[in-house]
Amino acid sequence: MFHNFHEVQHWLNEQFIKSDICSNDASKINSKWMDNARLAINKIKGENQFKLLIESLLNDNSYLSEVASGSFQQPNGFDRISLINNKVPEYKLRLHIWGLQTRPDSEEDIHNHTYSFASSVLSGLLHQQLFCIVPDASGDWFQYKSLPPLRDKNGFRFVFEKMTNCEPTINMQLPAGATYEINRSILHKVVNISDTPSSTLMLQGPYVGNESTILRSRSIYDLERRQTANHFSMTEITKLLKKYLDKT
């Protein structure tokens, strides 16, 4: 039983160091790292375990301030809560929440990442699709390269590459309790299809490279809005997490 996220971080460090997963070796991240990440996620979320961890977080203003400084509303339609950001070994533990706050302007992109991750659905119901690109210069999809921000910016910046097409390869529903992994190269899209808030606990692996792919049905018309992340204040993160506990 973990009493707070400090204990979770100490335990995760021991697990990953013990498993010799401390580098950006892609083969380790795709196999050995994934196995350990799935086991770790299931242990951390445990029966009532995660609720107790969030309650502990709300009673620790110092750590809550750190969490708030790394958390924000993600343009893909969910609240991204950064619970642990560990440097060596490199990993991040995050809570993602859909449907808790009104997001009329959000649009889920088809995308991949510069890291692989394991995730478990804590509440609600999600629809996940995996995609492959079908090269077609006359296609309907705008393909962008996602890059690190320019100096003095946070978030991401996007470079248009070409028009293309894509098609879904897998469609699946993910109910509460489902645990899954996504390799960094896999294009995917997740949508909340529950009438109540959906949430996942996600364990992100080390970064491999600094470029990922974004596919959109419309052009990115407001780069600055999507490039900047407005982090939560202490008041906002407290209100959000209390509402999350109440609604889930």
Short mmCIF file of C-alpha atoms in Angstrom, two decimals:
data_model
loop_
_atom_site.label_atom_id
_atom_site.label_comp_id
_atom_site.label_asym_id
_atom_site.label_seq_id
_atom_site.Cartn_x
_atom_site.Cartn_y
_atom_site.Cartn_z
CA MET A 1 0.00 0.00 0.00
CA PHE A 2 1.32 3.42 -0.99
CA HIS A 3 0.52 6.39 1.24
CA ASN A 4 1.62 9.16 -1.12
CA PHE A 5 3.26 9.79 -4.50
CA HIS A 6 6.71 10.10 -2.91
CA GLU A 7 6.45 6.42 -2.00
CA VAL A 8 5.21 5.57 -5.50
CA GLN A 9 8.17 7.39 -7.05
CA HIS A 10 10.68 5.63 -4.78
CA TRP A 11 9.15 2.24 -5.64
CA LEU A 12 9.11 2.94 -9.40
CA ASN A 13 12.75 4.02 -9.30
CA GLU A 14 13.68 0.75 -7.64
CA GLN A 15 11.70 -1.29 -10.18
CA PHE A 16 13.16 0.35 -13.27
CA ILE A 17 16.74 0.51 -11.98
CA LYS A 18 16.52 -3.13 -10.90
CA SER A 19 15.32 -4.01 -14.39
CA ASP A 20 18.24 -2.09 -15.97
CA ILE A 21 15.89 0.20 -17.89
CA CYS A 22 17.62 3.53 -17.59
CA SER A 23 18.61 4.36 -21.17
CA ASN A 24 16.92 5.35 -24.41
CA ASP A 25 17.56 1.96 -25.97
CA ALA A 26 14.45 1.47 -28.14
CA SER A 27 14.42 -2.34 -27.85
CA LYS A 28 14.35 -2.15 -24.05
CA ILE A 29 11.57 0.43 -24.09
CA ASN A 30 9.44 -1.61 -26.48
CA SER A 31 9.64 -4.93 -24.66
CA LYS A 32 11.11 -5.08 -21.18
CA TRP A 33 9.98 -1.58 -20.26
CA MET A 34 6.41 -2.27 -21.39
CA ASP A 35 6.17 -5.42 -19.29
CA ASN A 36 7.34 -3.60 -16.17
CA ALA A 37 5.13 -0.58 -16.88
CA ARG A 38 1.96 -2.68 -17.13
CA LEU A 39 2.71 -4.40 -13.82
CA ALA A 40 3.52 -1.07 -12.17
CA ILE A 41 0.31 0.60 -13.37
CA ASN A 42 -1.82 -2.24 -12.00
CA LYS A 43 -0.11 -2.04 -8.62
CA ILE A 44 -0.45 1.75 -8.32
CA LYS A 45 -4.12 1.86 -9.28
CA GLY A 46 -4.99 -1.04 -6.84
CA GLU A 47 -8.40 -1.28 -5.14
CA ASN A 48 -9.04 2.17 -3.58
CA GLN A 49 -5.28 2.77 -3.79
CA PHE A 50 -5.42 5.57 -6.33
CA LYS A 51 -8.22 7.40 -4.56
CA LEU A 52 -6.13 7.39 -1.37
CA LEU A 53 -3.15 8.76 -3.30
CA ILE A 54 -5.20 11.68 -4.68
CA GLU A 55 -6.57 12.43 -1.21
CA SER A 56 -3.00 12.43 0.13
CA LEU A 57 -1.95 14.77 -2.67
CA LEU A 58 -4.70 17.25 -1.77
CA ASN A 59 -3.29 17.38 1.77
CA ASP A 60 0.27 18.10 0.62
CA ASN A 61 0.41 21.71 -0.63
CA SER A 62 4.08 21.57 -1.50
CA TYR A 63 3.75 18.55 -3.78
CA LEU A 64 0.39 19.74 -5.10
CA SER A 65 2.11 22.94 -6.24
CA GLU A 66 4.61 20.86 -8.24
CA VAL A 67 1.78 18.88 -9.79
CA ALA A 68 -0.13 22.05 -10.74
CA SER A 69 2.95 23.56 -12.43
CA GLY A 70 3.15 20.60 -14.83
CA SER A 71 -0.58 20.13 -15.47
CA PHE A 72 -2.92 21.71 -18.01
CA GLN A 73 -5.88 21.25 -20.35
CA GLN A 74 -4.57 19.25 -23.29
CA PRO A 75 -5.89 20.41 -26.71
CA ASN A 76 -6.82 16.79 -27.52
CA GLY A 77 -9.75 17.05 -25.12
CA PHE A 78 -8.60 15.98 -21.66
CA ASP A 79 -7.06 17.36 -18.48
CA ARG A 80 -3.43 16.26 -18.19
CA ILE A 81 -2.29 15.93 -14.57
CA SER A 82 1.45 15.38 -14.08
CA LEU A 83 1.82 13.28 -10.92
CA ILE A 84 5.50 12.25 -11.17
CA ASN A 85 8.21 13.55 -13.49
CA ASN A 86 11.34 11.47 -12.87
CA LYS A 87 14.65 12.19 -14.62
CA VAL A 88 16.82 9.09 -13.91
CA PRO A 89 15.47 6.60 -14.75
CA GLU A 90 13.32 8.63 -17.13
CA TYR A 91 9.56 8.21 -16.80
CA LYS A 92 6.39 10.19 -16.09
CA LEU A 93 3.22 9.18 -14.27
CA ARG A 94 0.13 11.09 -15.37
CA LEU A 95 -3.62 11.16 -14.77
CA HIS A 96 -5.73 11.97 -17.84
CA ILE A 97 -9.37 13.02 -17.34
CA TRP A 98 -12.05 13.38 -20.02
CA GLY A 99 -15.51 14.86 -19.52
CA LEU A 100 -14.96 16.60 -16.20
CA GLN A 101 -14.76 20.12 -17.62
CA THR A 102 -16.55 21.61 -20.63
CA ARG A 103 -14.26 21.52 -23.67
CA PRO A 104 -16.33 22.77 -26.63
CA ASP A 105 -13.27 23.63 -28.75
CA SER A 106 -11.32 20.39 -28.30
CA GLU A 107 -10.59 18.05 -31.19
CA GLU A 108 -8.76 14.76 -30.87
CA ASP A 109 -5.93 14.45 -33.36
CA ILE A 110 -4.64 11.20 -34.79
CA HIS A 111 -1.10 11.10 -33.50
CA ASN A 112 1.85 9.09 -32.25
CA HIS A 113 4.47 9.99 -29.65
CA THR A 114 8.20 10.25 -29.01
CA TYR A 115 7.76 7.75 -26.17
CA SER A 116 5.98 4.47 -25.51
CA PHE A 117 3.55 4.15 -22.62
CA ALA A 118 1.31 1.86 -20.60
CA SER A 119 -2.12 3.03 -19.49
CA SER A 120 -5.06 1.76 -17.47
CA VAL A 121 -8.65 3.03 -17.57
CA LEU A 122 -9.69 4.08 -14.06
CA SER A 123 -13.25 5.22 -14.83
CA GLY A 124 -15.72 5.66 -17.68
CA LEU A 125 -15.47 4.23 -21.19
CA LEU A 126 -13.10 5.18 -24.02
CA HIS A 127 -13.11 4.40 -27.73
CA GLN A 128 -9.62 3.88 -29.11
CA GLN A 129 -8.63 3.59 -32.77
CA LEU A 130 -5.26 2.67 -34.23
CA PHE A 131 -4.40 3.94 -37.72
CA CYS A 132 -1.99 3.49 -40.59
CA ILE A 133 -1.07 6.09 -43.19
CA VAL A 134 -2.14 5.43 -46.79
CA PRO A 135 0.08 7.71 -48.92
CA ASP A 136 -2.06 9.84 -51.22
CA ALA A 137 -1.06 13.35 -52.33
CA SER A 138 -4.71 14.13 -53.02
CA GLY A 139 -5.83 12.84 -49.62
CA ASP A 140 -8.06 14.67 -47.15
CA TRP A 141 -5.75 14.59 -44.12
CA PHE A 142 -3.19 17.24 -43.20
CA GLN A 143 0.03 15.58 -42.00
CA TYR A 144 2.17 17.59 -39.58
CA LYS A 145 5.46 17.02 -37.86
CA SER A 146 5.30 17.83 -34.13
CA LEU A 147 8.53 19.34 -32.79
CA PRO A 148 9.82 20.73 -29.50
CA PRO A 149 8.87 24.36 -28.79
CA LEU A 150 10.93 27.33 -29.84
CA ARG A 151 12.93 29.16 -27.18
CA ASP A 152 10.83 30.65 -24.34
CA LYS A 153 7.78 28.63 -25.37
CA ASN A 154 6.15 25.52 -23.96
CA GLY A 155 3.88 22.95 -25.57
CA PHE A 156 4.63 22.01 -29.20
CA ARG A 157 5.07 23.50 -32.63
CA PHE A 158 3.84 21.98 -35.87
CA VAL A 159 5.35 21.84 -39.36
CA PHE A 160 3.10 20.91 -42.28
CA GLU A 161 4.53 18.03 -44.33
CA LYS A 162 1.92 16.93 -46.90
CA MET A 163 -1.63 15.87 -47.62
CA THR A 164 -2.28 12.16 -47.13
CA ASN A 165 -4.89 9.56 -46.22
CA CYS A 166 -5.20 7.15 -43.32
CA GLU A 167 -7.41 4.24 -42.33
CA PRO A 168 -8.22 2.58 -39.00
CA THR A 169 -6.60 -0.79 -38.38
CA ILE A 170 -8.12 -1.49 -34.96
CA ASN A 171 -11.23 -0.20 -33.17
CA MET A 172 -11.75 -1.04 -29.52
CA GLN A 173 -13.74 0.01 -26.49
CA LEU A 174 -11.79 0.39 -23.26
CA PRO A 175 -13.91 0.05 -20.09
CA ALA A 176 -12.75 0.77 -16.55
CA GLY A 177 -10.12 -1.82 -15.61
CA ALA A 178 -8.67 -2.21 -19.10
CA THR A 179 -4.87 -1.91 -19.27
CA TYR A 180 -3.01 -1.45 -22.55
CA GLU A 181 0.29 -0.32 -24.06
CA ILE A 182 1.02 1.88 -27.06
CA ASN A 183 4.35 1.80 -28.89
CA ARG A 184 5.67 5.27 -29.71
CA SER A 185 5.33 4.73 -33.48
CA ILE A 186 1.62 3.74 -33.45
CA LEU A 187 -0.84 6.33 -34.72
CA HIS A 188 -3.90 6.41 -32.49
CA LYS A 189 -6.89 8.41 -31.31
CA VAL A 190 -8.91 8.19 -28.08
CA VAL A 191 -12.42 9.58 -27.51
CA ASN A 192 -14.54 9.59 -24.36
CA ILE A 193 -17.86 7.82 -25.05
CA SER A 194 -19.12 7.73 -21.46
CA ASP A 195 -21.83 9.93 -19.96
CA THR A 196 -19.62 10.24 -16.90
CA PRO A 197 -15.96 11.32 -16.65
CA SER A 198 -13.43 8.87 -18.06
CA SER A 199 -9.89 8.74 -16.75
CA THR A 200 -6.65 6.85 -17.25
CA LEU A 201 -3.44 6.40 -15.29
CA MET A 202 -0.55 6.58 -17.74
CA LEU A 203 3.10 5.63 -17.25
CA GLN A 204 5.26 7.25 -19.93
CA GLY A 205 8.64 5.86 -20.89
CA PRO A 206 11.86 7.63 -21.96
CA TYR A 207 11.83 9.95 -24.95
CA VAL A 208 13.27 8.52 -28.17
CA GLY A 209 13.96 11.32 -30.65
CA ASN A 210 12.04 14.59 -30.70
CA GLU A 211 9.62 14.28 -33.64
CA SER A 212 6.15 12.77 -33.83
CA THR A 213 3.35 12.75 -36.42
CA ILE A 214 -0.01 14.51 -36.26
CA LEU A 215 -2.89 13.90 -38.68
CA ARG A 216 -5.79 16.35 -38.79
CA SER A 217 -8.92 16.62 -40.90
CA ARG A 218 -8.49 20.40 -40.81
CA SER A 219 -5.42 22.61 -40.97
CA ILE A 220 -3.95 23.94 -37.74
CA TYR A 221 -5.25 27.48 -37.95
CA ASP A 222 -4.09 28.79 -34.57
CA LEU A 223 -0.51 27.67 -33.92
CA GLU A 224 0.00 29.88 -30.90
CA ARG A 225 -3.01 28.49 -29.04
CA ARG A 226 -1.87 24.94 -29.57
CA GLN A 227 1.75 25.77 -28.90
CA THR A 228 1.21 27.21 -25.42
CA ALA A 229 0.18 25.25 -22.33
CA ASN A 230 -1.54 27.26 -19.59
CA HIS A 231 -0.73 25.40 -16.40
CA PHE A 232 -3.27 25.05 -13.60
CA SER A 233 -3.13 27.27 -10.54
CA MET A 234 -3.30 25.76 -7.06
CA THR A 235 -6.96 26.74 -6.84
CA GLU A 236 -7.74 25.16 -10.21
CA ILE A 237 -5.92 21.87 -9.55
CA THR A 238 -7.52 21.54 -6.10
CA LYS A 239 -11.00 22.13 -7.49
CA LEU A 240 -10.38 19.74 -10.37
CA LEU A 241 -9.10 16.85 -8.23
CA LYS A 242 -11.86 17.24 -5.63
CA LYS A 243 -14.44 17.18 -8.42
CA TYR A 244 -12.73 14.12 -9.90
CA LEU A 245 -12.97 12.25 -6.60
CA ASP A 246 -16.61 13.25 -6.25
CA LYS A 247 -17.61 12.23 -9.79
CA THR A 248 -15.70 8.95 -9.99
#
